[in-house]
Amino acid sequence: MKYIPPAALQKSFTCPHCGTIAQQEWWYRLWDDRVHSAPYQNDIRVGYCTHCADHTLWVKDTMVHPDTGSAPFPNLEMPESVKRLYLEAASVQSKSPRGAGALLRLAVQVLCRELGEKGKNINDDVAALVAKGLPTIVQQSLDVVRVTGNEAVHPGQIDTDDPAVVARLFDLVNIIVEYMIAMPKRVSGIYAGLPSGVKDAIAKRDMI
C-alpha cells in the first residue's frame, strides 16, 4: 500500500485519519490572526482532507493534531492490541525515537503472540512465522532493528534512538500484518467467491 507522509501545505498525502491518499485543502494564519500573502510564512496551518472531511493542525511544519508524526497509517487489519501500541509509538516518534522504538518492539512481540507465537524472543517468533509463510526478507530485516544481539529481549527494551531504525520498525509491524493477516484474508475471500464447481476442481487437483 503506497504511503505519502503528511507535510504542511502539501496538495495531497496519506491522511492520518482515514489512511487514504487524498487531496488536502488549506487555511492558514499568523499568530496575531492576520493572513500572510505567502502561505509558507504563516504560523498556524489547518489541512482539510477532501476524502474523510477531517482536519490536521500544524504549527509551521510540525503536525500537532493528530499527534501521529510521520508514521505510516497502521494496516487496517492490525489487531487492536497492537494498534494501540503502534499509535502510541507514532505519537512520541518525533519527541523520543527511543521511546517509540521500545513501544514498537513491544508491538511486534504482542503481534507475534496474536499470531500464535510465544512473544518472548522476536527473532525466534519471526523465524516461526517465516515457516508459516512470512517472506524471508522480513526475517532478514530484523538485522537492522536488532537491539541486543541474539539474546532474548524483555518487552520495552531498546538501545537505539536512530529515527531511521524506528521508521523501519513501523514498516516491519505493517508488513507482518499484511502478509500474515490481511493477505490471507483477502485470498480467502476471493476463494470463497469462486463457483462450487471450480473449488471442487481445485480440490481434486490438490489430491493428485
mmCIF file of C-alpha atoms in Angstrom:
data_model
loop_
_atom_site.group_PDB
_atom_site.id
_atom_site.type_symbol
_atom_site.label_atom_id
_atom_site.label_comp_id
_atom_site.label_asym_id
_atom_site.label_seq_id
_atom_site.Cartn_x
_atom_site.Cartn_y
_atom_site.Cartn_z
ATOM 1 C CA MET A 1 0.000 0.000 0.000
ATOM 2 C CA LYS A 2 1.521 3.310 -1.105
ATOM 3 C CA TYR A 3 2.162 5.842 1.649
ATOM 4 C CA ILE A 4 2.813 9.580 1.238
ATOM 5 C CA PRO A 5 3.912 11.160 4.539
ATOM 6 C CA PRO A 6 1.857 14.178 5.645
ATOM 7 C CA ALA A 7 3.587 17.523 5.095
ATOM 8 C CA ALA A 8 2.434 21.078 5.727
ATOM 9 C CA LEU A 9 0.774 22.777 2.736
ATOM 10 C CA GLN A 10 1.212 19.688 0.551
ATOM 11 C CA LYS A 11 -1.579 19.244 -2.009
ATOM 12 C CA SER A 12 -2.100 15.563 -1.203
ATOM 13 C CA PHE A 13 -0.763 12.933 1.185
ATOM 14 C CA THR A 14 -1.889 9.875 3.147
ATOM 15 C CA CYS A 15 -4.447 11.239 5.587
ATOM 16 C CA PRO A 16 -3.544 10.294 9.192
ATOM 17 C CA HIS A 17 -7.264 9.963 9.965
ATOM 18 C CA CYS A 18 -8.594 7.748 7.145
ATOM 19 C CA GLY A 19 -5.377 6.313 5.660
ATOM 20 C CA THR A 20 -6.335 7.374 2.118
ATOM 21 C CA ILE A 21 -4.088 9.325 -0.248
ATOM 22 C CA ALA A 22 -6.338 12.350 -0.644
ATOM 23 C CA GLN A 23 -6.320 15.958 -1.766
ATOM 24 C CA GLN A 24 -5.800 18.459 1.052
ATOM 25 C CA GLU A 25 -7.210 21.966 1.282
ATOM 26 C CA TRP A 26 -5.501 24.549 3.492
ATOM 27 C CA TRP A 27 -6.301 27.501 5.758
ATOM 28 C CA TYR A 28 -3.538 29.474 7.437
ATOM 29 C CA ARG A 29 -2.988 32.360 9.865
ATOM 30 C CA LEU A 30 -0.226 34.277 11.605
ATOM 31 C CA TRP A 31 -0.134 34.215 15.417
ATOM 32 C CA ASP A 32 -1.999 37.528 15.555
ATOM 33 C CA ASP A 33 -4.767 36.176 13.297
ATOM 34 C CA ARG A 34 -3.579 38.063 10.216
ATOM 35 C CA VAL A 35 -3.101 36.161 6.955
ATOM 36 C CA HIS A 36 0.249 36.450 5.193
ATOM 37 C CA SER A 37 0.114 36.581 1.418
ATOM 38 C CA ALA A 38 2.733 33.789 1.239
ATOM 39 C CA PRO A 39 1.220 30.606 2.785
ATOM 40 C CA TYR A 40 4.595 29.182 3.813
ATOM 41 C CA GLN A 41 5.195 32.237 6.064
ATOM 42 C CA ASN A 42 2.038 31.689 8.143
ATOM 43 C CA ASP A 43 2.499 30.088 11.564
ATOM 44 C CA ILE A 44 -0.789 28.210 12.028
ATOM 45 C CA ARG A 45 -1.958 25.881 9.256
ATOM 46 C CA VAL A 46 -5.070 23.728 9.061
ATOM 47 C CA GLY A 47 -5.394 20.956 6.490
ATOM 48 C CA TYR A 48 -8.760 19.573 5.354
ATOM 49 C CA CYS A 49 -8.966 16.056 3.923
ATOM 50 C CA THR A 50 -11.377 16.002 0.988
ATOM 51 C CA HIS A 51 -11.937 12.261 1.475
ATOM 52 C CA CYS A 52 -12.927 11.996 5.154
ATOM 53 C CA ALA A 53 -13.569 15.698 5.908
ATOM 54 C CA ASP A 54 -11.294 15.580 8.967
ATOM 55 C CA HIS A 55 -8.563 18.078 9.778
ATOM 56 C CA THR A 56 -4.863 18.252 10.561
ATOM 57 C CA LEU A 57 -3.438 21.112 12.642
ATOM 58 C CA TRP A 58 0.107 22.357 12.088
ATOM 59 C CA VAL A 59 2.391 24.849 13.826
ATOM 60 C CA LYS A 60 4.586 25.852 10.915
ATOM 61 C CA ASP A 61 5.907 22.493 9.591
ATOM 62 C CA THR A 62 5.035 20.360 12.630
ATOM 63 C CA MET A 63 1.737 18.463 12.731
ATOM 64 C CA VAL A 64 0.281 18.737 16.241
ATOM 65 C CA HIS A 65 -3.092 17.092 15.525
ATOM 66 C CA PRO A 66 -3.446 14.223 15.174
ATOM 67 C CA ASP A 67 -0.248 13.546 17.073
ATOM 68 C CA THR A 68 0.930 10.680 14.851
ATOM 69 C CA GLY A 69 4.140 12.124 13.443
ATOM 70 C CA SER A 70 5.230 10.797 10.062
ATOM 71 C CA ALA A 71 4.491 7.136 10.826
ATOM 72 C CA PRO A 72 2.711 5.133 8.098
ATOM 73 C CA PHE A 73 -1.004 4.590 8.676
ATOM 74 C CA PRO A 74 -1.495 1.282 10.529
ATOM 75 C CA ASN A 75 -2.646 -1.634 8.399
ATOM 76 C CA LEU A 76 -6.447 -1.819 8.569
ATOM 77 C CA GLU A 77 -6.242 -5.469 9.675
ATOM 78 C CA MET A 78 -3.883 -4.725 12.582
ATOM 79 C CA PRO A 79 -5.190 -6.268 15.844
ATOM 80 C CA GLU A 80 -6.445 -3.652 18.293
ATOM 81 C CA SER A 81 -3.918 -4.645 20.971
ATOM 82 C CA VAL A 82 -1.098 -3.987 18.504
ATOM 83 C CA LYS A 83 -2.679 -0.863 17.035
ATOM 84 C CA ARG A 84 -2.818 0.837 20.443
ATOM 85 C CA LEU A 85 0.951 0.419 20.867
ATOM 86 C CA TYR A 86 1.589 1.408 17.246
ATOM 87 C CA LEU A 87 -0.344 4.680 17.564
ATOM 88 C CA GLU A 88 1.260 5.478 20.912
ATOM 89 C CA ALA A 89 4.667 4.998 19.293
ATOM 90 C CA ALA A 90 3.628 7.289 16.447
ATOM 91 C CA SER A 91 2.585 9.981 18.926
ATOM 92 C CA VAL A 92 6.054 10.114 20.541
ATOM 93 C CA GLN A 93 8.159 9.381 17.459
ATOM 94 C CA SER A 94 9.369 12.952 16.945
ATOM 95 C CA LYS A 95 9.826 13.641 20.665
ATOM 96 C CA SER A 96 11.503 10.391 21.662
ATOM 97 C CA PRO A 97 12.633 7.963 18.931
ATOM 98 C CA ARG A 98 13.986 5.701 21.684
ATOM 99 C CA GLY A 99 10.578 5.568 23.371
ATOM 100 C CA ALA A 100 8.833 4.953 20.047
ATOM 101 C CA GLY A 101 11.272 2.153 19.269
ATOM 102 C CA ALA A 102 10.609 0.493 22.630
ATOM 103 C CA LEU A 103 6.854 0.627 22.039
ATOM 104 C CA LEU A 104 7.244 -0.815 18.543
ATOM 105 C CA ARG A 105 9.367 -3.700 19.775
ATOM 106 C CA LEU A 106 6.623 -4.447 22.262
ATOM 107 C CA ALA A 107 4.069 -4.143 19.434
ATOM 108 C CA VAL A 108 5.970 -6.766 17.416
ATOM 109 C CA GLN A 109 6.010 -9.091 20.424
ATOM 110 C CA VAL A 110 2.275 -8.627 21.010
ATOM 111 C CA LEU A 111 1.633 -9.189 17.300
ATOM 112 C CA CYS A 112 3.624 -12.411 17.380
ATOM 113 C CA ARG A 113 1.502 -13.614 20.312
ATOM 114 C CA GLU A 114 -1.648 -12.691 18.371
ATOM 115 C CA LEU A 115 -0.335 -14.922 15.581
ATOM 116 C CA GLY A 116 0.180 -17.874 17.902
ATOM 117 C CA GLU A 117 3.854 -17.479 18.794
ATOM 118 C CA LYS A 118 5.385 -17.130 22.264
ATOM 119 C CA GLY A 119 6.024 -13.377 22.047
ATOM 120 C CA LYS A 120 9.244 -13.546 24.064
ATOM 121 C CA ASN A 121 12.083 -13.641 21.535
ATOM 122 C CA ILE A 122 11.337 -11.653 18.365
ATOM 123 C CA ASN A 123 13.958 -13.447 16.295
ATOM 124 C CA ASP A 124 12.556 -16.888 17.182
ATOM 125 C CA ASP A 125 8.961 -15.764 16.653
ATOM 126 C CA VAL A 126 9.613 -14.243 13.230
ATOM 127 C CA ALA A 127 11.575 -17.350 12.190
ATOM 128 C CA ALA A 128 8.490 -19.395 13.093
ATOM 129 C CA LEU A 129 6.292 -17.018 11.081
ATOM 130 C CA VAL A 130 8.607 -17.395 8.081
ATOM 131 C CA ALA A 131 7.957 -21.130 8.249
ATOM 132 C CA LYS A 132 4.253 -20.274 8.059
ATOM 133 C CA GLY A 133 4.561 -18.018 5.017
ATOM 134 C CA LEU A 134 6.136 -14.720 6.061
ATOM 135 C CA PRO A 135 8.757 -13.755 3.410
ATOM 136 C CA THR A 136 12.360 -14.443 4.416
ATOM 137 C CA ILE A 137 13.282 -10.841 3.640
ATOM 138 C CA VAL A 138 11.223 -9.766 6.669
ATOM 139 C CA GLN A 139 13.286 -12.031 8.895
ATOM 140 C CA GLN A 140 16.457 -10.565 7.388
ATOM 141 C CA SER A 141 15.214 -7.056 8.111
ATOM 142 C CA LEU A 142 15.425 -7.838 11.810
ATOM 143 C CA ASP A 143 19.189 -7.462 11.476
ATOM 144 C CA VAL A 144 18.517 -3.756 11.019
ATOM 145 C CA VAL A 145 16.427 -3.398 14.162
ATOM 146 C CA ARG A 146 18.063 -5.985 16.434
ATOM 147 C CA VAL A 147 18.776 -4.358 19.788
ATOM 148 C CA THR A 148 20.808 -6.802 21.861
ATOM 149 C CA GLY A 149 22.262 -9.416 19.544
ATOM 150 C CA ASN A 150 20.742 -12.870 19.757
ATOM 151 C CA GLU A 151 19.725 -12.648 23.410
ATOM 152 C CA ALA A 152 16.062 -12.655 24.378
ATOM 153 C CA VAL A 153 14.865 -9.106 24.883
ATOM 154 C CA HIS A 154 12.369 -8.104 27.538
ATOM 155 C CA PRO A 155 9.377 -6.071 26.320
ATOM 156 C CA GLY A 156 10.178 -2.374 26.126
ATOM 157 C CA GLN A 157 13.976 -2.596 25.910
ATOM 158 C CA ILE A 158 15.771 -0.926 23.040
ATOM 159 C CA ASP A 159 19.205 0.674 22.758
ATOM 160 C CA THR A 160 18.863 2.947 19.734
ATOM 161 C CA ASP A 161 17.473 6.415 19.152
ATOM 162 C CA ASP A 162 18.092 6.387 15.397
ATOM 163 C CA PRO A 163 14.905 7.745 13.702
ATOM 164 C CA ALA A 164 15.679 5.723 10.554
ATOM 165 C CA VAL A 165 15.695 2.477 12.529
ATOM 166 C CA VAL A 166 12.432 3.435 14.245
ATOM 167 C CA ALA A 167 10.859 4.143 10.841
ATOM 168 C CA ARG A 168 11.810 0.619 9.732
ATOM 169 C CA LEU A 169 10.126 -0.790 12.833
ATOM 170 C CA PHE A 170 6.847 0.904 11.831
ATOM 171 C CA ASP A 171 7.200 -0.715 8.406
ATOM 172 C CA LEU A 172 8.030 -4.096 9.954
ATOM 173 C CA VAL A 173 4.833 -4.160 12.025
ATOM 174 C CA ASN A 174 2.715 -3.267 8.994
ATOM 175 C CA ILE A 175 4.458 -5.824 6.760
ATOM 176 C CA ILE A 176 3.899 -8.683 9.210
ATOM 177 C CA VAL A 177 0.212 -7.763 9.489
ATOM 178 C CA GLU A 178 -0.074 -7.561 5.697
ATOM 179 C CA TYR A 179 1.433 -10.994 4.997
ATOM 180 C CA MET A 180 0.068 -12.923 7.964
ATOM 181 C CA ILE A 181 -3.418 -11.397 8.380
ATOM 182 C CA ALA A 182 -4.548 -9.046 5.595
ATOM 183 C CA MET A 183 -3.348 -11.007 2.549
ATOM 184 C CA PRO A 184 -4.650 -14.431 3.692
ATOM 185 C CA LYS A 185 -7.991 -12.767 4.498
ATOM 186 C CA ARG A 186 -8.234 -11.272 1.002
ATOM 187 C CA VAL A 187 -7.248 -14.536 -0.673
ATOM 188 C CA SER A 188 -9.749 -16.450 1.458
ATOM 189 C CA GLY A 189 -12.482 -14.040 0.382
ATOM 190 C CA ILE A 190 -11.589 -14.455 -3.296
ATOM 191 C CA TYR A 191 -11.549 -18.253 -2.954
ATOM 192 C CA ALA A 192 -14.873 -18.310 -1.130
ATOM 193 C CA GLY A 193 -16.414 -16.383 -4.016
ATOM 194 C CA LEU A 194 -15.445 -18.975 -6.630
ATOM 195 C CA PRO A 195 -18.195 -21.199 -8.084
ATOM 196 C CA SER A 196 -18.505 -24.531 -6.288
ATOM 197 C CA GLY A 197 -17.518 -26.400 -9.455
ATOM 198 C CA VAL A 198 -14.232 -24.517 -9.663
ATOM 199 C CA LYS A 199 -13.481 -25.186 -5.994
ATOM 200 C CA ASP A 200 -14.220 -28.901 -6.498
ATOM 201 C CA ALA A 201 -11.811 -28.986 -9.436
ATOM 202 C CA ILE A 202 -9.103 -27.321 -7.350
ATOM 203 C CA ALA A 203 -9.666 -29.801 -4.506
ATOM 204 C CA LYS A 204 -9.361 -32.756 -6.902
ATOM 205 C CA ARG A 205 -6.202 -31.285 -8.425
ATOM 206 C CA ASP A 206 -4.617 -30.891 -4.979
ATOM 207 C CA MET A 207 -5.337 -34.556 -4.167
ATOM 208 C CA ILE A 208 -3.255 -35.781 -7.108
#
